[in-house]
Amino acid sequence: MNDFVFSQSKQNIMRIDILTLFPEMFNGPFSESMIKRAVDKGIAEIHIHNIRDYSKNKHKRVDDYAYGPGAGMVMTIQPVADCINKLMSERRYDAVIYTTPDGERLEQPRANHLSTLNNLIILCGHYKGVDERIREKYVTMELSIGDYVLTGGELAAMVISDSIIRLIPGVLSDETSALSDSFQNGLLSPPVYTRPAEYDGMKVPDILLCGDDKKIEEWRLEEAIKRTKERRPELLDDDQ
């Protein structure tokens, strides 16, 4: 098998198995930044499986025409089922995720939940989708990253993996950083500033230089509510 492995092989870490028709797409994104850090620290383990390797077709074909009229190809059952069955024979999985435009939209609470699990399978959709019988028998969760259609589910799988892995304790240098991200408390994040305090006539708000942490946190909350009202009012409850 030509599976790609991003792993430091430790016990009790998060393992994500990604099933795809285009495994090379994951090399760059998974070899940089926080995902690379998580793998290097032995916090996460990612295995990329080429679905074509499981095809019994002599040409390694993994798609066929849909029943009925209309254009578009469909991912066939056999290679996907064989790959999933092989993985499930080796360990127990907490979720089998299928990336699809008609799935549940990925939001922060879902990412928070998934980050607490151990073993995940992500099946990347392609063409017009996968044969519905795969979804019925194996898939336990269907996720979308937005109301639009991509060429394939690989980019969605990368987004899902990143949103999960960055939340695992030990991945971020300061674990409290994720707690102040947008959407964690139902609000967008407030404005942020860094040194210098003045640049080209533009100044950092005086409150951030006052040294009073309580007042600064109150200001941040006010600004977060203000920004959320302006940009994403649907996130706010009626009483905010």
mmCIF file of N, CA and C in Angstrom, residues 93-218:
data_model
loop_
_atom_site.group_PDB
_atom_site.id
_atom_site.type_symbol
_atom_site.label_atom_id
_atom_site.label_comp_id
_atom_site.label_asym_id
_atom_site.label_seq_id
_atom_site.Cartn_x
_atom_site.Cartn_y
_atom_site.Cartn_z
ATOM 1 N N TYR A 93 -13.062 2.676 16.299
ATOM 2 C CA TYR A 93 -13.115 4.087 15.921
ATOM 3 C C TYR A 93 -14.283 4.784 16.609
ATOM 4 N N ASP A 94 -14.019 5.999 17.060
ATOM 5 C CA ASP A 94 -15.043 6.781 17.750
ATOM 6 C C ASP A 94 -16.016 7.426 16.767
ATOM 7 N N ALA A 95 -15.556 7.686 15.545
ATOM 8 C CA ALA A 95 -16.429 8.291 14.539
ATOM 9 C C ALA A 95 -15.872 8.003 13.153
ATOM 10 N N VAL A 96 -16.790 7.815 12.208
ATOM 11 C CA VAL A 96 -16.435 7.723 10.794
ATOM 12 C C VAL A 96 -17.098 8.919 10.120
ATOM 13 N N ILE A 97 -16.287 9.859 9.701
ATOM 14 C CA ILE A 97 -16.764 11.140 9.187
ATOM 15 C C ILE A 97 -16.700 11.143 7.659
ATOM 16 N N TYR A 98 -17.754 11.612 7.035
ATOM 17 C CA TYR A 98 -17.784 11.753 5.588
ATOM 18 C C TYR A 98 -17.893 13.230 5.258
ATOM 19 N N THR A 99 -16.987 13.739 4.417
ATOM 20 C CA THR A 99 -17.021 15.148 4.032
ATOM 21 C C THR A 99 -17.948 15.313 2.837
ATOM 22 N N THR A 100 -18.994 16.095 3.022
ATOM 23 C CA THR A 100 -20.016 16.243 1.989
ATOM 24 C C THR A 100 -20.731 17.579 2.138
ATOM 25 N N PRO A 101 -21.076 18.243 1.035
ATOM 26 C CA PRO A 101 -21.757 19.538 1.131
ATOM 27 C C PRO A 101 -23.093 19.476 1.856
ATOM 28 N N ASP A 102 -23.742 18.305 1.870
ATOM 29 C CA ASP A 102 -25.047 18.224 2.535
ATOM 30 C C ASP A 102 -24.943 17.738 3.972
ATOM 31 N N GLY A 103 -23.722 17.755 4.531
ATOM 32 C CA GLY A 103 -23.540 17.356 5.916
ATOM 33 C C GLY A 103 -23.770 18.496 6.890
ATOM 34 N N GLU A 104 -23.658 18.180 8.158
ATOM 35 C CA GLU A 104 -23.730 19.199 9.219
ATOM 36 C C GLU A 104 -22.586 20.191 9.039
ATOM 37 N N ARG A 105 -22.882 21.470 9.145
ATOM 38 C CA ARG A 105 -21.831 22.469 8.992
ATOM 39 C C ARG A 105 -20.894 22.423 10.204
ATOM 40 N N LEU A 106 -19.606 22.315 9.946
ATOM 41 C CA LEU A 106 -18.626 22.273 11.030
ATOM 42 C C LEU A 106 -18.604 23.595 11.779
ATOM 43 N N GLU A 107 -18.839 23.517 13.089
ATOM 44 C CA GLU A 107 -18.773 24.703 13.941
ATOM 45 C C GLU A 107 -17.960 24.366 15.185
ATOM 46 N N GLN A 108 -17.586 25.374 15.929
ATOM 47 C CA GLN A 108 -16.641 25.186 17.018
ATOM 48 C C GLN A 108 -17.056 24.138 18.049
ATOM 49 N N PRO A 109 -18.307 24.095 18.484
ATOM 50 C CA PRO A 109 -18.685 23.046 19.448
ATOM 51 C C PRO A 109 -18.422 21.637 18.927
ATOM 52 N N ARG A 110 -18.642 21.408 17.619
ATOM 53 C CA ARG A 110 -18.370 20.087 17.052
ATOM 54 C C ARG A 110 -16.869 19.808 17.058
ATOM 55 N N ALA A 111 -16.056 20.807 16.707
ATOM 56 C CA ALA A 111 -14.607 20.630 16.745
ATOM 57 C C ALA A 111 -14.143 20.351 18.173
ATOM 58 N N ASN A 112 -14.722 21.046 19.137
ATOM 59 C CA ASN A 112 -14.363 20.818 20.539
ATOM 60 C C ASN A 112 -14.633 19.365 20.934
ATOM 61 N N HIS A 113 -15.794 18.857 20.542
ATOM 62 C CA HIS A 113 -16.153 17.476 20.873
ATOM 63 C C HIS A 113 -15.204 16.483 20.211
ATOM 64 N N LEU A 114 -14.946 16.665 18.930
ATOM 65 C CA LEU A 114 -14.091 15.728 18.212
ATOM 66 C C LEU A 114 -12.671 15.708 18.773
ATOM 67 N N SER A 115 -12.225 16.829 19.313
ATOM 68 C CA SER A 115 -10.862 16.892 19.858
ATOM 69 C C SER A 115 -10.694 16.037 21.108
ATOM 70 N N THR A 116 -11.793 15.590 21.698
ATOM 71 C CA THR A 116 -11.716 14.752 22.906
ATOM 72 C C THR A 116 -11.705 13.261 22.570
ATOM 73 N N LEU A 117 -11.850 12.929 21.293
ATOM 74 C CA LEU A 117 -11.902 11.533 20.884
ATOM 75 C C LEU A 117 -10.505 11.012 20.558
ATOM 76 N N ASN A 118 -10.407 9.719 20.323
ATOM 77 C CA ASN A 118 -9.100 9.107 20.074
ATOM 78 C C ASN A 118 -8.886 8.674 18.627
ATOM 79 N N ASN A 119 -9.814 7.924 18.071
ATOM 80 C CA ASN A 119 -9.637 7.370 16.731
ATOM 81 C C ASN A 119 -10.752 7.823 15.799
ATOM 82 N N LEU A 120 -10.361 8.469 14.698
ATOM 83 C CA LEU A 120 -11.322 8.992 13.743
ATOM 84 C C LEU A 120 -10.973 8.522 12.337
ATOM 85 N N ILE A 121 -11.985 8.247 11.541
ATOM 86 C CA ILE A 121 -11.830 8.042 10.109
ATOM 87 C C ILE A 121 -12.499 9.206 9.405
ATOM 88 N N ILE A 122 -11.816 9.774 8.414
ATOM 89 C CA ILE A 122 -12.418 10.805 7.576
ATOM 90 C C ILE A 122 -12.387 10.310 6.133
ATOM 91 N N LEU A 123 -13.561 10.145 5.544
ATOM 92 C CA LEU A 123 -13.686 9.732 4.155
ATOM 93 C C LEU A 123 -13.922 10.970 3.299
ATOM 94 N N CYS A 124 -13.021 11.214 2.362
ATOM 95 C CA CYS A 124 -13.128 12.382 1.499
ATOM 96 C C CYS A 124 -14.066 12.090 0.331
ATOM 97 N N GLY A 125 -15.129 12.845 0.253
ATOM 98 C CA GLY A 125 -16.042 12.679 -0.857
ATOM 99 C C GLY A 125 -15.428 13.153 -2.171
ATOM 100 N N HIS A 126 -15.952 12.647 -3.283
ATOM 101 C CA HIS A 126 -15.474 13.078 -4.598
ATOM 102 C C HIS A 126 -16.557 12.792 -5.628
ATOM 103 N N TYR A 127 -16.376 13.327 -6.840
ATOM 104 C CA TYR A 127 -17.362 13.179 -7.909
ATOM 105 C C TYR A 127 -18.736 13.664 -7.420
ATOM 106 N N LYS A 128 -19.793 12.881 -7.720
ATOM 107 C CA LYS A 128 -21.121 13.234 -7.228
ATOM 108 C C LYS A 128 -21.343 12.729 -5.801
ATOM 109 N N GLY A 129 -20.334 12.072 -5.262
ATOM 110 C CA GLY A 129 -20.435 11.532 -3.914
ATOM 111 C C GLY A 129 -20.115 10.053 -3.898
ATOM 112 N N VAL A 130 -20.267 9.447 -2.731
ATOM 113 C CA VAL A 130 -20.028 8.018 -2.573
ATOM 114 C C VAL A 130 -21.366 7.280 -2.604
ATOM 115 N N ASP A 131 -21.343 6.041 -3.050
ATOM 116 C CA ASP A 131 -22.559 5.223 -3.062
ATOM 117 C C ASP A 131 -23.246 5.306 -1.693
ATOM 118 N N GLU A 132 -24.527 5.580 -1.712
ATOM 119 C CA GLU A 132 -25.282 5.835 -0.477
ATOM 120 C C GLU A 132 -25.165 4.698 0.531
ATOM 121 N N ARG A 133 -24.920 3.497 0.070
ATOM 122 C CA ARG A 133 -24.827 2.360 0.986
ATOM 123 C C ARG A 133 -23.617 2.447 1.909
ATOM 124 N N ILE A 134 -22.574 3.141 1.468
ATOM 125 C CA ILE A 134 -21.425 3.393 2.358
ATOM 126 C C ILE A 134 -21.860 4.311 3.490
ATOM 127 N N ARG A 135 -22.616 5.325 3.155
ATOM 128 C CA ARG A 135 -23.089 6.267 4.170
ATOM 129 C C ARG A 135 -24.013 5.576 5.166
ATOM 130 N N GLU A 136 -24.847 4.697 4.663
ATOM 131 C CA GLU A 136 -25.798 4.015 5.529
ATOM 132 C C GLU A 136 -25.121 3.021 6.474
ATOM 133 N N LYS A 137 -24.116 2.319 5.997
ATOM 134 C CA LYS A 137 -23.519 1.240 6.792
ATOM 135 C C LYS A 137 -22.380 1.708 7.690
ATOM 136 N N TYR A 138 -21.552 2.624 7.195
ATOM 137 C CA TYR A 138 -20.317 2.932 7.916
ATOM 138 C C TYR A 138 -20.265 4.333 8.543
ATOM 139 N N VAL A 139 -20.807 5.315 7.857
ATOM 140 C CA VAL A 139 -20.620 6.708 8.279
ATOM 141 C C VAL A 139 -21.465 7.025 9.508
ATOM 142 N N THR A 140 -20.829 7.633 10.506
ATOM 143 C CA THR A 140 -21.542 8.020 11.726
ATOM 144 C C THR A 140 -21.716 9.537 11.841
ATOM 145 N N MET A 141 -21.004 10.290 10.998
ATOM 146 C CA MET A 141 -21.090 11.747 11.061
ATOM 147 C C MET A 141 -20.769 12.311 9.680
ATOM 148 N N GLU A 142 -21.563 13.250 9.221
ATOM 149 C CA GLU A 142 -21.327 13.878 7.924
ATOM 150 C C GLU A 142 -21.100 15.370 8.149
ATOM 151 N N LEU A 143 -19.977 15.880 7.637
ATOM 152 C CA LEU A 143 -19.597 17.266 7.913
ATOM 153 C C LEU A 143 -19.342 18.031 6.623
ATOM 154 N N SER A 144 -19.742 19.297 6.650
ATOM 155 C CA SER A 144 -19.476 20.252 5.577
ATOM 156 C C SER A 144 -18.734 21.436 6.176
ATOM 157 N N ILE A 145 -17.871 22.072 5.396
ATOM 158 C CA ILE A 145 -17.189 23.266 5.909
ATOM 159 C C ILE A 145 -17.812 24.542 5.355
ATOM 160 N N GLY A 146 -18.942 24.418 4.659
ATOM 161 C CA GLY A 146 -19.631 25.602 4.163
ATOM 162 C C GLY A 146 -20.621 25.256 3.075
ATOM 163 N N ASP A 147 -21.479 26.188 2.786
ATOM 164 C CA ASP A 147 -22.526 25.959 1.796
ATOM 165 C C ASP A 147 -22.009 26.264 0.391
ATOM 166 N N TYR A 148 -21.080 25.453 -0.053
ATOM 167 C CA TYR A 148 -20.524 25.546 -1.396
ATOM 168 C C TYR A 148 -19.945 24.181 -1.734
ATOM 169 N N VAL A 149 -19.620 23.978 -3.001
ATOM 170 C CA VAL A 149 -19.134 22.676 -3.443
ATOM 171 C C VAL A 149 -17.677 22.779 -3.870
ATOM 172 N N LEU A 150 -16.850 21.866 -3.356
ATOM 173 C CA LEU A 150 -15.443 21.776 -3.733
ATOM 174 C C LEU A 150 -15.262 20.634 -4.726
ATOM 175 N N THR A 151 -14.130 20.610 -5.381
ATOM 176 C CA THR A 151 -13.841 19.515 -6.310
ATOM 177 C C THR A 151 -13.809 18.177 -5.593
ATOM 178 N N GLY A 152 -13.307 18.177 -4.368
ATOM 179 C CA GLY A 152 -13.247 16.951 -3.570
ATOM 180 C C GLY A 152 -13.213 17.289 -2.109
ATOM 181 N N GLY A 153 -13.314 16.264 -1.274
ATOM 182 C CA GLY A 153 -13.373 16.480 0.166
ATOM 183 C C GLY A 153 -12.038 16.595 0.853
ATOM 184 N N GLU A 154 -10.936 16.599 0.082
ATOM 185 C CA GLU A 154 -9.615 16.654 0.702
ATOM 186 C C GLU A 154 -9.389 17.954 1.480
ATOM 187 N N LEU A 155 -9.750 19.079 0.879
ATOM 188 C CA LEU A 155 -9.569 20.355 1.589
ATOM 189 C C LEU A 155 -10.421 20.401 2.847
ATOM 190 N N ALA A 156 -11.623 19.867 2.767
ATOM 191 C CA ALA A 156 -12.483 19.817 3.956
ATOM 192 C C ALA A 156 -11.861 18.941 5.036
ATOM 193 N N ALA A 157 -11.265 17.813 4.641
ATOM 194 C CA ALA A 157 -10.621 16.929 5.617
ATOM 195 C C ALA A 157 -9.453 17.631 6.296
ATOM 196 N N MET A 158 -8.720 18.446 5.540
ATOM 197 C CA MET A 158 -7.619 19.208 6.134
ATOM 198 C C MET A 158 -8.148 20.212 7.152
ATOM 199 N N VAL A 159 -9.213 20.906 6.786
ATOM 200 C CA VAL A 159 -9.805 21.898 7.695
ATOM 201 C C VAL A 159 -10.308 21.229 8.972
ATOM 202 N N ILE A 160 -11.007 20.128 8.815
ATOM 203 C CA ILE A 160 -11.540 19.408 9.976
ATOM 204 C C ILE A 160 -10.401 18.949 10.873
ATOM 205 N N SER A 161 -9.370 18.362 10.290
ATOM 206 C CA SER A 161 -8.236 17.867 11.065
ATOM 207 C C SER A 161 -7.550 18.994 11.814
ATOM 208 N N ASP A 162 -7.330 20.115 11.144
ATOM 209 C CA ASP A 162 -6.669 21.251 11.782
ATOM 210 C C ASP A 162 -7.504 21.801 12.928
ATOM 211 N N SER A 163 -8.821 21.920 12.705
ATOM 212 C CA SER A 163 -9.701 22.477 13.742
ATOM 213 C C SER A 163 -9.729 21.601 14.985
ATOM 214 N N ILE A 164 -9.498 20.295 14.804
ATOM 215 C CA ILE A 164 -9.512 19.356 15.921
ATOM 216 C C ILE A 164 -8.167 19.328 16.630
ATOM 217 N N ILE A 165 -7.110 19.131 15.850
ATOM 218 C CA ILE A 165 -5.785 18.890 16.428
ATOM 219 C C ILE A 165 -5.282 20.082 17.223
ATOM 220 N N ARG A 166 -5.566 21.293 16.772
ATOM 221 C CA ARG A 166 -5.062 22.478 17.478
ATOM 222 C C ARG A 166 -5.647 22.606 18.886
ATOM 223 N N LEU A 167 -6.759 21.912 19.144
ATOM 224 C CA LEU A 167 -7.401 21.992 20.450
ATOM 225 C C LEU A 167 -6.867 20.974 21.452
ATOM 226 N N ILE A 168 -6.092 20.009 20.987
ATOM 227 C CA ILE A 168 -5.590 18.970 21.877
ATOM 228 C C ILE A 168 -4.554 19.579 22.818
ATOM 229 N N PRO A 169 -4.667 19.330 24.118
ATOM 230 C CA PRO A 169 -3.693 19.883 25.062
ATOM 231 C C PRO A 169 -2.260 19.538 24.659
ATOM 232 N N GLY A 170 -1.407 20.566 24.671
ATOM 233 C CA GLY A 170 -0.010 20.373 24.339
ATOM 234 C C GLY A 170 0.360 20.788 22.936
ATOM 235 N N VAL A 171 -0.649 21.049 22.082
ATOM 236 C CA VAL A 171 -0.346 21.442 20.702
ATOM 237 C C VAL A 171 0.003 22.921 20.637
ATOM 238 N N LEU A 172 -0.858 23.774 21.159
ATOM 239 C CA LEU A 172 -0.560 25.200 21.212
ATOM 240 C C LEU A 172 0.435 25.487 22.330
ATOM 241 N N SER A 173 1.294 26.460 22.108
ATOM 242 C CA SER A 173 2.280 26.814 23.138
ATOM 243 C C SER A 173 1.597 27.250 24.424
ATOM 244 N N ASP A 174 0.514 28.024 24.303
ATOM 245 C CA ASP A 174 -0.290 28.455 25.444
ATOM 246 C C ASP A 174 -1.677 27.865 25.259
ATOM 247 N N GLU A 175 -2.012 26.862 26.067
ATOM 248 C CA GLU A 175 -3.272 26.158 25.883
ATOM 249 C C GLU A 175 -4.489 27.041 26.113
ATOM 250 N N THR A 176 -4.321 28.153 26.841
ATOM 251 C CA THR A 176 -5.461 29.042 27.068
ATOM 252 C C THR A 176 -5.772 29.866 25.827
ATOM 253 N N SER A 177 -4.862 29.883 24.847
ATOM 254 C CA SER A 177 -5.086 30.683 23.645
ATOM 255 C C SER A 177 -6.337 30.258 22.913
ATOM 256 N N ALA A 178 -6.563 28.953 22.800
ATOM 257 C CA ALA A 178 -7.739 28.461 22.071
ATOM 258 C C ALA A 178 -9.035 28.871 22.742
ATOM 259 N N LEU A 179 -8.995 29.092 24.063
ATOM 260 C CA LEU A 179 -10.223 29.436 24.788
ATOM 261 C C LEU A 179 -10.728 30.822 24.424
ATOM 262 N N SER A 180 -9.850 31.677 23.884
ATOM 263 C CA SER A 180 -10.255 33.035 23.524
ATOM 264 C C SER A 180 -10.470 33.190 22.029
ATOM 265 N N ASP A 181 -10.464 32.090 21.289
ATOM 266 C CA ASP A 181 -10.714 32.153 19.849
ATOM 267 C C ASP A 181 -12.155 32.555 19.579
ATOM 268 N N SER A 182 -12.374 33.049 18.367
ATOM 269 C CA SER A 182 -13.747 33.307 17.937
ATOM 270 C C SER A 182 -14.574 32.030 18.053
ATOM 271 N N PHE A 183 -15.841 32.199 18.459
ATOM 272 C CA PHE A 183 -16.858 31.145 18.547
ATOM 273 C C PHE A 183 -16.765 30.297 19.811
ATOM 274 N N GLN A 184 -15.662 30.344 20.560
ATOM 275 C CA GLN A 184 -15.576 29.504 21.747
ATOM 276 C C GLN A 184 -16.624 29.895 22.777
ATOM 277 N N ASN A 185 -16.915 31.181 22.897
ATOM 278 C CA ASN A 185 -17.937 31.618 23.844
ATOM 279 C C ASN A 185 -19.162 32.191 23.139
ATOM 280 N N GLY A 186 -19.309 31.834 21.859
ATOM 281 C CA GLY A 186 -20.448 32.320 21.096
ATOM 282 C C GLY A 186 -20.261 33.712 20.538
ATOM 283 N N LEU A 187 -19.046 34.255 20.673
ATOM 284 C CA LEU A 187 -18.752 35.602 20.194
ATOM 285 C C LEU A 187 -17.556 35.574 19.247
ATOM 286 N N LEU A 188 -17.454 36.606 18.430
ATOM 287 C CA LEU A 188 -16.229 36.797 17.680
ATOM 288 C C LEU A 188 -15.157 37.352 18.606
ATOM 289 N N SER A 189 -13.907 37.144 18.264
ATOM 290 C CA SER A 189 -12.819 37.655 19.100
ATOM 291 C C SER A 189 -12.753 39.177 19.013
ATOM 292 N N PRO A 190 -12.308 39.843 20.093
ATOM 293 C CA PRO A 190 -12.151 41.299 20.066
ATOM 294 C C PRO A 190 -10.906 41.680 19.264
ATOM 295 N N PRO A 191 -10.721 42.960 18.963
ATOM 296 C CA PRO A 191 -9.504 43.400 18.283
ATOM 297 C C PRO A 191 -8.268 43.082 19.131
ATOM 298 N N VAL A 192 -7.160 42.813 18.472
ATOM 299 C CA VAL A 192 -5.907 42.553 19.182
ATOM 300 C C VAL A 192 -4.824 43.497 18.663
ATOM 301 N N TYR A 193 -3.888 43.834 19.530
ATOM 302 C CA TYR A 193 -2.799 44.749 19.199
ATOM 303 C C TYR A 193 -1.498 44.214 19.781
ATOM 304 N N THR A 194 -0.385 44.658 19.212
ATOM 305 C CA THR A 194 0.923 44.335 19.771
ATOM 306 C C THR A 194 1.848 45.542 19.621
ATOM 307 N N ARG A 195 3.062 45.426 20.042
ATOM 308 C CA ARG A 195 4.024 46.514 19.987
ATOM 309 C C ARG A 195 4.375 46.857 18.538
ATOM 310 N N PRO A 196 4.628 48.141 18.232
ATOM 311 C CA PRO A 196 4.729 49.298 19.125
ATOM 312 C C PRO A 196 3.353 49.880 19.479
ATOM 313 N N ALA A 197 3.316 50.674 20.532
ATOM 314 C CA ALA A 197 2.064 51.265 20.983
ATOM 315 C C ALA A 197 1.555 52.330 20.013
ATOM 316 N N GLU A 198 2.443 52.870 19.181
ATOM 317 C CA GLU A 198 2.041 53.863 18.181
ATOM 318 C C GLU A 198 2.819 53.609 16.907
ATOM 319 N N TYR A 199 2.108 53.653 15.780
ATOM 320 C CA TYR A 199 2.760 53.454 14.487
ATOM 321 C C TYR A 199 2.055 54.308 13.445
ATOM 322 N N ASP A 200 2.821 55.178 12.809
ATOM 323 C CA ASP A 200 2.302 56.031 11.737
ATOM 324 C C ASP A 200 1.055 56.789 12.183
ATOM 325 N N GLY A 201 1.089 57.256 13.416
ATOM 326 C CA GLY A 201 -0.017 58.033 13.959
ATOM 327 C C GLY A 201 -1.164 57.209 14.503
ATOM 328 N N MET A 202 -1.108 55.888 14.367
ATOM 329 C CA MET A 202 -2.173 55.008 14.866
ATOM 330 C C MET A 202 -1.769 54.451 16.225
ATOM 331 N N LYS A 203 -2.651 54.622 17.221
ATOM 332 C CA LYS A 203 -2.323 54.262 18.588
ATOM 333 C C LYS A 203 -3.128 53.063 19.079
ATOM 334 N N VAL A 204 -2.514 52.291 19.954
ATOM 335 C CA VAL A 204 -3.203 51.216 20.660
ATOM 336 C C VAL A 204 -4.166 51.857 21.663
ATOM 337 N N PRO A 205 -5.371 51.351 21.836
ATOM 338 C CA PRO A 205 -6.297 51.916 22.822
ATOM 339 C C PRO A 205 -5.657 52.028 24.208
ATOM 340 N N ASP A 206 -5.884 53.144 24.865
ATOM 341 C CA ASP A 206 -5.263 53.407 26.165
ATOM 342 C C ASP A 206 -5.580 52.319 27.189
ATOM 343 N N ILE A 207 -6.777 51.747 27.112
ATOM 344 C CA ILE A 207 -7.184 50.755 28.104
ATOM 345 C C ILE A 207 -6.230 49.563 28.137
ATOM 346 N N LEU A 208 -5.644 49.222 26.980
ATOM 347 C CA LEU A 208 -4.763 48.055 26.911
ATOM 348 C C LEU A 208 -3.399 48.330 27.518
ATOM 349 N N LEU A 209 -3.126 49.604 27.799
ATOM 350 C CA LEU A 209 -1.843 49.985 28.377
ATOM 351 C C LEU A 209 -1.956 50.352 29.846
ATOM 352 N N CYS A 210 -3.164 50.174 30.415
ATOM 353 C CA CYS A 210 -3.398 50.656 31.783
ATOM 354 C C CYS A 210 -2.844 49.727 32.851
ATOM 355 N N GLY A 211 -2.623 48.451 32.499
ATOM 356 C CA GLY A 211 -2.084 47.509 33.483
ATOM 357 C C GLY A 211 -3.122 46.880 34.383
ATOM 358 N N ASP A 212 -4.392 47.195 34.200
ATOM 359 C CA ASP A 212 -5.466 46.636 35.021
ATOM 360 C C ASP A 212 -6.125 45.492 34.245
ATOM 361 N N ASP A 213 -5.784 44.264 34.592
ATOM 362 C CA ASP A 213 -6.279 43.107 33.833
ATOM 363 C C ASP A 213 -7.797 43.016 33.830
ATOM 364 N N LYS A 214 -8.420 43.355 34.963
ATOM 365 C CA LYS A 214 -9.876 43.270 35.039
ATOM 366 C C LYS A 214 -10.529 44.225 34.046
ATOM 367 N N LYS A 215 -10.028 45.469 34.023
ATOM 368 C CA LYS A 215 -10.588 46.456 33.105
ATOM 369 C C LYS A 215 -10.352 46.053 31.652
ATOM 370 N N ILE A 216 -9.188 45.475 31.386
ATOM 371 C CA ILE A 216 -8.871 45.039 30.020
ATOM 372 C C ILE A 216 -9.807 43.920 29.586
ATOM 373 N N GLU A 217 -10.078 42.961 30.477
ATOM 374 C CA GLU A 217 -10.985 41.865 30.135
ATOM 375 C C GLU A 217 -12.396 42.384 29.911
ATOM 376 N N GLU A 218 -12.826 43.344 30.698
ATOM 377 C CA GLU A 218 -14.147 43.943 30.502
ATOM 378 C C GLU A 218 -14.214 44.623 29.142
#
